[in-house]
Every structure is written in structure tokens, then in C-alpha cells.
Amino acid sequence: MNCREIMEILEAQSPLSYACDWDNVGLLAGSPAKEIKKIYIALDALDETVEEAVFTGADLLLTHHPLIFKGIKKITTEDFIGRRLIKLIQNDIAYYAMHTNFDVKGMADLSAAMLGLENTKVLDVTVFEKDREEGIGRIGNLMEPMTLEHLVRFVKAAFSIEKVKVFGEANKRLKRAAVSPGSGKSEIRHAIAKGADVLITGDIDHHDGIDAAACGLCIIDAGHYGLEHIFINYMEDYLRRCCEDVEIIAQDIMFPYRIL
């Protein structure tokens, strides 16, 4: 298959039009005509990720977070973005990113399903279509009412994470939950407005956490990587189904930080 055919498969899953206007998604380096026999999937295009893509002989690197966000005036080895792009280009590896378009069409429903949320609705509407609305995150009913402490254990098991940061009383009874993988600070107001008892997300700072709890919204901060690593296995399964003649390699789950 060539790169353009792979792009059509990826965009059938998560259309580029679903991405936020500030985002940078799609084919960010390489030729649409390139023949693709091996795809390497990761969350971020780290130095280690690029090295692994080269080592495995990948023709296409697929990540969730884009390596290129803003305009670039020069590409040199003097900064990490240039260094990684040069290595990809030198090794003839195309590079494609699925970020907020996947958040809207993929990540939101997947994370809600992993939590068993019922009767879900869009948390933060960002896309208006003729017959429906799409957007970031989901809100729905928990399978059964539970305490915050119980839900914390459930979240950790569902997303295979060891530790989370929690705002709210451990014994508070919860019925309605919102989930927004990634950086969820901006989703607090949507969760409160739509009657959530708890928001499961990442990158919540001290003041936003305590302010949310003061407004009656518990917060489970499972980390940016902690929730979004589900992109890797999801896209691995999706591409295996859609690209039978292409080898798919998924990066092992590797948290990019340590808590000591």
C-alpha cells in the first residue's frame, strides 16, 4: 500500500476536519506516494521513538501528538524537533500525526467504553454536523453508584496505571462521570455545567483541582500519558484489520516520567 492509501484509512477513522483549528495533524513529513510496508505506532515522536522506527525499518511513523505544532523557520540538528525530522527524512520514514481529530473521533468513545459509562454524551462539543454533534470527552452514568475511592481503583485497573492524583472526598458517592484523556483543565467547566460528579482526565494543577472540588466536582488526574496511551493499542488493532499486507509495530507502554 502507498502512503496515500494509508492516509485514507486513517482519515476514515478520524477525519482531519474534526481537528481543532490550532492543531497540526495529517502527513507532516514524507511523500504520499511512498510505498508503506511497515508502520511504527507511538504516542509521542521522542528521540527514542524515532530511533526505534529507524531500527525496525519502518516506512511510516504514526503518533498521536504532533512533533510539529508551530511554524518552523529552520530545520537543523541544534534543536530536538529538527534533529528528529532530519533523522526521519534521512531514513525515508514518512510521519503522520492524529491528535485532536482522534480525540474527537476515537479517544473519547474508547475511554468512555473502558470506564463502562452508560448513556454517554459529548462533553465539549467542537464539531457541528447536520445530524449530530461531536467533540472532546464524554459524560455518562457509571455502571453503578460508587465512592470516589472505589472509582480510583477502577480507573487505575482500566488504564493500567499505578498512581493517580485525586481531588475530593474519598467517600463521596458518585453517579455521573466525565472523561477527557489528555490535558483536561479546560474541560472542568463543561463537566460542572453538565452535572458530572467526577472528571477523569490529566494535567490538573493545584488551584484548578481544589477549585473544582469546592464546586462539587471530584477530579481523578490519571496523567496525560496515563489515559492517552490507549491510542497505541487501538490504532494497532485498527490498522491490522484494515492493512493486511502491512506490518504493524506498536511501541511498548513506557511512561515518560517517574514518581520517586
mmCIF file of C-alpha atoms in Angstrom:
data_model
loop_
_atom_site.group_PDB
_atom_site.id
_atom_site.type_symbol
_atom_site.label_atom_id
_atom_site.label_comp_id
_atom_site.label_asym_id
_atom_site.label_seq_id
_atom_site.Cartn_x
_atom_site.Cartn_y
_atom_site.Cartn_z
ATOM 1 C CA MET A 1 0.000 0.000 0.000
ATOM 2 C CA ASN A 2 1.211 3.524 -0.583
ATOM 3 C CA CYS A 3 1.133 6.290 1.991
ATOM 4 C CA ARG A 4 -1.882 7.978 0.429
ATOM 5 C CA GLU A 5 -3.935 4.781 0.843
ATOM 6 C CA ILE A 6 -2.856 4.550 4.494
ATOM 7 C CA MET A 7 -3.834 8.195 4.975
ATOM 8 C CA GLU A 8 -7.314 7.486 3.606
ATOM 9 C CA ILE A 9 -7.694 4.634 6.095
ATOM 10 C CA LEU A 10 -6.551 6.823 8.992
ATOM 11 C CA GLU A 11 -8.815 9.684 7.954
ATOM 12 C CA ALA A 12 -11.797 7.351 7.615
ATOM 13 C CA GLN A 13 -11.321 6.684 11.331
ATOM 14 C CA SER A 14 -10.572 10.275 12.364
ATOM 15 C CA PRO A 15 -11.305 12.910 9.684
ATOM 16 C CA LEU A 16 -8.881 15.835 9.575
ATOM 17 C CA SER A 17 -11.864 18.203 9.696
ATOM 18 C CA TYR A 18 -12.502 17.075 13.282
ATOM 19 C CA ALA A 19 -9.196 18.538 14.488
ATOM 20 C CA CYS A 20 -9.180 21.808 16.443
ATOM 21 C CA ASP A 21 -8.133 24.835 14.386
ATOM 22 C CA TRP A 22 -4.955 25.320 16.462
ATOM 23 C CA ASP A 23 -3.804 21.763 15.890
ATOM 24 C CA ASN A 24 -1.440 20.285 13.283
ATOM 25 C CA VAL A 25 -2.470 16.849 12.046
ATOM 26 C CA GLY A 26 -2.070 14.662 8.999
ATOM 27 C CA LEU A 27 1.046 13.895 6.965
ATOM 28 C CA LEU A 28 3.756 16.127 8.453
ATOM 29 C CA ALA A 29 6.777 14.709 6.615
ATOM 30 C CA GLY A 30 7.312 12.472 3.610
ATOM 31 C CA SER A 31 5.627 11.649 0.319
ATOM 32 C CA PRO A 32 2.033 10.439 -0.107
ATOM 33 C CA ALA A 33 3.326 8.227 -2.928
ATOM 34 C CA LYS A 34 5.782 6.317 -0.711
ATOM 35 C CA GLU A 35 5.261 2.570 -0.512
ATOM 36 C CA ILE A 36 4.421 1.521 3.057
ATOM 37 C CA LYS A 37 5.250 -1.975 4.237
ATOM 38 C CA LYS A 38 5.811 -1.313 7.945
ATOM 39 C CA ILE A 39 4.179 1.169 10.357
ATOM 40 C CA TYR A 40 5.513 2.079 13.805
ATOM 41 C CA ILE A 41 2.918 3.473 16.273
ATOM 42 C CA ALA A 42 3.704 5.588 19.353
ATOM 43 C CA LEU A 43 2.136 8.332 21.423
ATOM 44 C CA ASP A 44 4.990 10.842 21.003
ATOM 45 C CA ALA A 45 7.788 11.262 18.465
ATOM 46 C CA LEU A 46 10.565 11.206 21.059
ATOM 47 C CA ASP A 47 14.220 10.660 20.164
ATOM 48 C CA GLU A 48 13.818 7.068 21.350
ATOM 49 C CA THR A 49 10.709 6.657 19.214
ATOM 50 C CA VAL A 50 12.444 7.859 16.065
ATOM 51 C CA GLU A 51 15.428 5.603 16.800
ATOM 52 C CA GLU A 52 13.097 2.623 17.199
ATOM 53 C CA ALA A 53 11.290 3.457 13.964
ATOM 54 C CA VAL A 54 14.652 3.512 12.173
ATOM 55 C CA PHE A 55 15.869 0.322 13.885
ATOM 56 C CA THR A 56 12.730 -1.635 12.986
ATOM 57 C CA GLY A 57 12.848 -0.473 9.358
ATOM 58 C CA ALA A 58 9.526 1.362 9.499
ATOM 59 C CA ASP A 59 8.287 3.226 6.439
ATOM 60 C CA LEU A 60 5.759 5.295 8.391
ATOM 61 C CA LEU A 61 5.791 6.669 11.933
ATOM 62 C CA LEU A 62 2.310 7.276 13.339
ATOM 63 C CA THR A 63 1.902 9.261 16.569
ATOM 64 C CA HIS A 64 -0.901 10.887 18.498
ATOM 65 C CA HIS A 65 0.924 14.076 19.473
ATOM 66 C CA PRO A 66 2.369 16.053 16.549
ATOM 67 C CA LEU A 67 6.100 16.693 16.554
ATOM 68 C CA ILE A 68 5.460 19.928 14.626
ATOM 69 C CA PHE A 69 2.982 22.304 16.262
ATOM 70 C CA LYS A 70 4.054 25.787 15.212
ATOM 71 C CA GLY A 71 5.731 27.270 12.167
ATOM 72 C CA ILE A 72 9.376 26.293 11.684
ATOM 73 C CA LYS A 73 11.900 28.746 10.232
ATOM 74 C CA LYS A 74 14.819 26.319 10.135
ATOM 75 C CA ILE A 75 15.434 22.599 10.418
ATOM 76 C CA THR A 76 18.799 21.812 11.982
ATOM 77 C CA THR A 77 20.231 19.360 14.462
ATOM 78 C CA GLU A 78 20.555 22.173 17.009
ATOM 79 C CA ASP A 79 17.050 21.579 18.378
ATOM 80 C CA PHE A 80 15.126 18.397 19.129
ATOM 81 C CA ILE A 81 12.411 18.941 16.502
ATOM 82 C CA GLY A 82 14.905 19.471 13.702
ATOM 83 C CA ARG A 83 17.051 16.591 14.921
ATOM 84 C CA ARG A 84 14.133 14.161 14.827
ATOM 85 C CA LEU A 85 12.788 15.390 11.484
ATOM 86 C CA ILE A 86 16.205 15.107 9.851
ATOM 87 C CA LYS A 87 16.594 11.523 11.067
ATOM 88 C CA LEU A 88 13.142 10.593 9.756
ATOM 89 C CA ILE A 89 13.813 12.164 6.360
ATOM 90 C CA GLN A 90 17.320 10.717 6.071
ATOM 91 C CA ASN A 91 15.867 7.261 6.672
ATOM 92 C CA ASP A 92 12.956 7.819 4.279
ATOM 93 C CA ILE A 93 10.332 7.439 7.025
ATOM 94 C CA ALA A 94 7.053 9.262 6.453
ATOM 95 C CA TYR A 95 5.487 10.859 9.527
ATOM 96 C CA TYR A 96 1.761 11.192 10.292
ATOM 97 C CA ALA A 97 0.015 12.588 13.391
ATOM 98 C CA MET A 98 -3.566 12.054 14.637
ATOM 99 C CA HIS A 99 -4.188 14.427 17.523
ATOM 100 C CA THR A 100 -7.426 16.281 18.292
ATOM 101 C CA ASN A 101 -9.151 14.628 15.351
ATOM 102 C CA PHE A 102 -8.554 11.310 17.141
ATOM 103 C CA ASP A 103 -9.502 12.878 20.480
ATOM 104 C CA VAL A 104 -12.893 13.650 18.941
ATOM 105 C CA LYS A 105 -13.353 10.549 16.815
ATOM 106 C CA GLY A 106 -11.735 7.696 18.693
ATOM 107 C CA MET A 107 -10.268 8.586 22.072
ATOM 108 C CA ALA A 108 -13.495 9.960 23.575
ATOM 109 C CA ASP A 109 -15.685 6.908 22.940
ATOM 110 C CA LEU A 110 -12.859 4.469 23.639
ATOM 111 C CA SER A 111 -12.088 5.922 27.073
ATOM 112 C CA ALA A 112 -15.791 6.070 27.972
ATOM 113 C CA ALA A 113 -16.208 2.428 26.978
ATOM 114 C CA MET A 114 -13.208 1.399 29.066
ATOM 115 C CA LEU A 115 -14.914 3.017 32.065
ATOM 116 C CA GLY A 116 -18.245 1.393 31.231
ATOM 117 C CA LEU A 117 -20.055 4.730 31.042
ATOM 118 C CA GLU A 118 -23.696 4.463 30.007
ATOM 119 C CA ASN A 119 -25.948 6.858 28.062
ATOM 120 C CA THR A 120 -22.948 8.931 27.057
ATOM 121 C CA LYS A 121 -22.988 12.384 25.508
ATOM 122 C CA VAL A 122 -20.274 14.674 24.179
ATOM 123 C CA LEU A 123 -18.614 16.620 26.988
ATOM 124 C CA ASP A 124 -17.258 19.560 24.963
ATOM 125 C CA VAL A 125 -18.866 19.997 21.533
ATOM 126 C CA THR A 126 -16.321 21.139 18.931
ATOM 127 C CA VAL A 127 -17.825 19.779 15.695
ATOM 128 C CA PHE A 128 -21.326 20.531 14.452
ATOM 129 C CA GLU A 129 -22.727 18.256 11.748
ATOM 130 C CA LYS A 130 -26.186 18.172 10.191
ATOM 131 C CA ASP A 131 -27.408 15.185 12.154
ATOM 132 C CA ARG A 132 -25.183 15.174 15.234
ATOM 133 C CA GLU A 133 -22.549 16.863 17.375
ATOM 134 C CA GLU A 134 -19.029 15.616 18.070
ATOM 135 C CA GLY A 135 -16.324 16.835 20.383
ATOM 136 C CA ILE A 136 -13.797 16.307 23.154
ATOM 137 C CA GLY A 137 -14.542 13.911 26.005
ATOM 138 C CA ARG A 138 -17.672 12.073 27.065
ATOM 139 C CA ILE A 139 -20.042 12.250 30.027
ATOM 140 C CA GLY A 140 -22.318 9.460 31.173
ATOM 141 C CA ASN A 141 -23.588 7.385 34.059
ATOM 142 C CA LEU A 142 -21.345 4.978 35.932
ATOM 143 C CA MET A 143 -22.455 1.348 35.740
ATOM 144 C CA GLU A 144 -23.432 1.674 39.385
ATOM 145 C CA PRO A 145 -23.025 4.375 42.042
ATOM 146 C CA MET A 146 -19.679 4.133 43.811
ATOM 147 C CA THR A 147 -17.403 6.112 46.073
ATOM 148 C CA LEU A 148 -14.545 8.178 44.744
ATOM 149 C CA GLU A 149 -12.117 5.733 46.369
ATOM 150 C CA HIS A 150 -13.767 2.816 44.534
ATOM 151 C CA LEU A 151 -13.697 4.650 41.200
ATOM 152 C CA VAL A 152 -10.000 5.462 41.640
ATOM 153 C CA ARG A 153 -9.229 1.740 41.909
ATOM 154 C CA PHE A 154 -11.364 1.063 38.846
ATOM 155 C CA VAL A 155 -9.632 3.766 36.760
ATOM 156 C CA LYS A 156 -6.189 2.506 37.708
ATOM 157 C CA ALA A 157 -7.115 -1.022 36.662
ATOM 158 C CA ALA A 158 -8.852 0.012 33.438
ATOM 159 C CA PHE A 159 -5.921 2.102 32.172
ATOM 160 C CA SER A 160 -3.101 0.039 33.700
ATOM 161 C CA ILE A 161 -1.687 2.845 35.812
ATOM 162 C CA GLU A 162 -0.224 2.655 39.292
ATOM 163 C CA LYS A 163 -0.860 6.107 40.719
ATOM 164 C CA VAL A 164 -3.293 8.980 40.220
ATOM 165 C CA LYS A 165 -3.809 12.411 41.780
ATOM 166 C CA VAL A 166 -7.213 12.887 43.372
ATOM 167 C CA PHE A 167 -9.193 15.943 44.462
ATOM 168 C CA GLY A 168 -12.353 15.341 46.506
ATOM 169 C CA GLU A 169 -13.542 13.324 49.468
ATOM 170 C CA ALA A 170 -12.733 9.622 49.259
ATOM 171 C CA ASN A 171 -16.182 8.506 50.464
ATOM 172 C CA LYS A 172 -18.217 10.818 48.220
ATOM 173 C CA ARG A 173 -20.847 8.871 46.249
ATOM 174 C CA LEU A 174 -20.589 9.279 42.501
ATOM 175 C CA LYS A 175 -23.171 8.546 39.819
ATOM 176 C CA ARG A 176 -22.197 10.596 36.780
ATOM 177 C CA ALA A 177 -18.683 10.775 35.348
ATOM 178 C CA ALA A 178 -16.918 12.763 32.649
ATOM 179 C CA VAL A 179 -13.730 11.581 30.947
ATOM 180 C CA SER A 180 -11.358 13.628 28.819
ATOM 181 C CA PRO A 181 -7.972 11.982 28.132
ATOM 182 C CA GLY A 182 -5.013 14.330 27.820
ATOM 183 C CA SER A 183 -4.934 17.817 29.281
ATOM 184 C CA GLY A 184 -8.350 18.399 30.843
ATOM 185 C CA LYS A 185 -8.091 21.725 32.637
ATOM 186 C CA SER A 186 -10.384 23.411 30.102
ATOM 187 C CA GLU A 187 -12.994 20.656 30.486
ATOM 188 C CA ILE A 188 -13.706 21.331 34.168
ATOM 189 C CA ARG A 189 -16.360 23.950 33.406
ATOM 190 C CA HIS A 190 -18.082 21.653 30.898
ATOM 191 C CA ALA A 191 -18.132 18.804 33.412
ATOM 192 C CA ILE A 192 -19.666 21.046 36.088
ATOM 193 C CA ALA A 193 -22.214 22.523 33.670
ATOM 194 C CA LYS A 194 -23.356 19.056 32.577
ATOM 195 C CA GLY A 195 -23.763 17.695 36.078
ATOM 196 C CA ALA A 196 -20.748 15.416 36.417
ATOM 197 C CA ASP A 197 -19.806 14.214 39.884
ATOM 198 C CA VAL A 198 -16.241 13.470 38.792
ATOM 199 C CA LEU A 199 -13.899 14.310 35.916
ATOM 200 C CA ILE A 200 -11.265 11.766 34.881
ATOM 201 C CA THR A 201 -8.502 13.500 32.934
ATOM 202 C CA GLY A 202 -4.887 14.678 33.150
ATOM 203 C CA ASP A 203 -2.654 17.713 33.747
ATOM 204 C CA ILE A 204 -4.743 19.276 36.522
ATOM 205 C CA ASP A 205 -2.808 21.769 38.630
ATOM 206 C CA HIS A 206 -3.250 22.584 42.311
ATOM 207 C CA HIS A 207 -5.591 25.560 42.016
ATOM 208 C CA ASP A 208 -7.862 24.075 39.350
ATOM 209 C CA GLY A 209 -8.122 20.867 41.354
ATOM 210 C CA ILE A 210 -9.094 22.450 44.640
ATOM 211 C CA ASP A 211 -11.426 24.919 42.928
ATOM 212 C CA ALA A 212 -13.203 22.080 41.105
ATOM 213 C CA ALA A 213 -13.617 20.185 44.382
ATOM 214 C CA ALA A 214 -15.035 23.327 46.005
ATOM 215 C CA CYS A 215 -17.653 23.383 43.241
ATOM 216 C CA GLY A 216 -18.607 19.782 43.973
ATOM 217 C CA LEU A 217 -16.629 18.165 41.136
ATOM 218 C CA CYS A 218 -14.167 15.460 42.122
ATOM 219 C CA ILE A 219 -11.072 15.110 39.957
ATOM 220 C CA ILE A 220 -9.092 11.975 39.122
ATOM 221 C CA ASP A 221 -5.906 13.120 37.407
ATOM 222 C CA ALA A 222 -4.564 9.967 35.807
ATOM 223 C CA GLY A 223 -1.906 11.811 33.849
ATOM 224 C CA HIS A 224 -1.633 12.831 30.218
ATOM 225 C CA TYR A 225 0.150 9.651 29.165
ATOM 226 C CA GLY A 226 -1.808 7.574 31.673
ATOM 227 C CA LEU A 227 -5.050 7.923 29.745
ATOM 228 C CA GLU A 228 -3.862 8.589 26.203
ATOM 229 C CA HIS A 229 -1.575 5.576 25.792
ATOM 230 C CA ILE A 230 -4.739 3.712 24.727
ATOM 231 C CA PHE A 231 -4.178 5.319 21.294
ATOM 232 C CA ILE A 232 -1.327 2.894 20.614
ATOM 233 C CA ASN A 233 -3.209 -0.386 21.039
ATOM 234 C CA TYR A 234 -6.362 0.992 19.444
ATOM 235 C CA MET A 235 -4.555 2.055 16.283
ATOM 236 C CA GLU A 236 -2.570 -1.181 16.217
ATOM 237 C CA ASP A 237 -5.810 -3.200 16.130
ATOM 238 C CA TYR A 238 -7.436 -0.832 13.627
ATOM 239 C CA LEU A 239 -4.534 -0.915 11.177
ATOM 240 C CA ARG A 240 -4.118 -4.688 11.459
ATOM 241 C CA ARG A 241 -7.743 -5.044 10.359
ATOM 242 C CA CYS A 242 -7.505 -2.518 7.533
ATOM 243 C CA CYS A 243 -3.954 -3.118 6.225
ATOM 244 C CA GLU A 244 -3.459 -6.858 5.966
ATOM 245 C CA ASP A 245 -0.294 -6.592 3.865
ATOM 246 C CA VAL A 246 1.400 -4.036 6.140
ATOM 247 C CA GLU A 247 3.398 -4.961 9.245
ATOM 248 C CA ILE A 248 2.250 -3.039 12.313
ATOM 249 C CA ILE A 249 4.607 -2.425 15.237
ATOM 250 C CA ALA A 250 3.296 -0.831 18.451
ATOM 251 C CA GLN A 251 5.631 0.824 20.913
ATOM 252 C CA ASP A 252 5.573 -0.731 24.376
ATOM 253 C CA ILE A 253 3.774 1.309 27.015
ATOM 254 C CA MET A 254 6.512 3.454 28.547
ATOM 255 C CA PHE A 255 5.605 6.252 30.933
ATOM 256 C CA PRO A 256 7.876 9.220 30.111
ATOM 257 C CA TYR A 257 8.397 10.106 33.775
ATOM 258 C CA ARG A 258 8.953 8.556 37.192
ATOM 259 C CA ILE A 259 7.394 9.407 40.538
ATOM 260 C CA LEU A 260 10.039 8.948 43.233
#
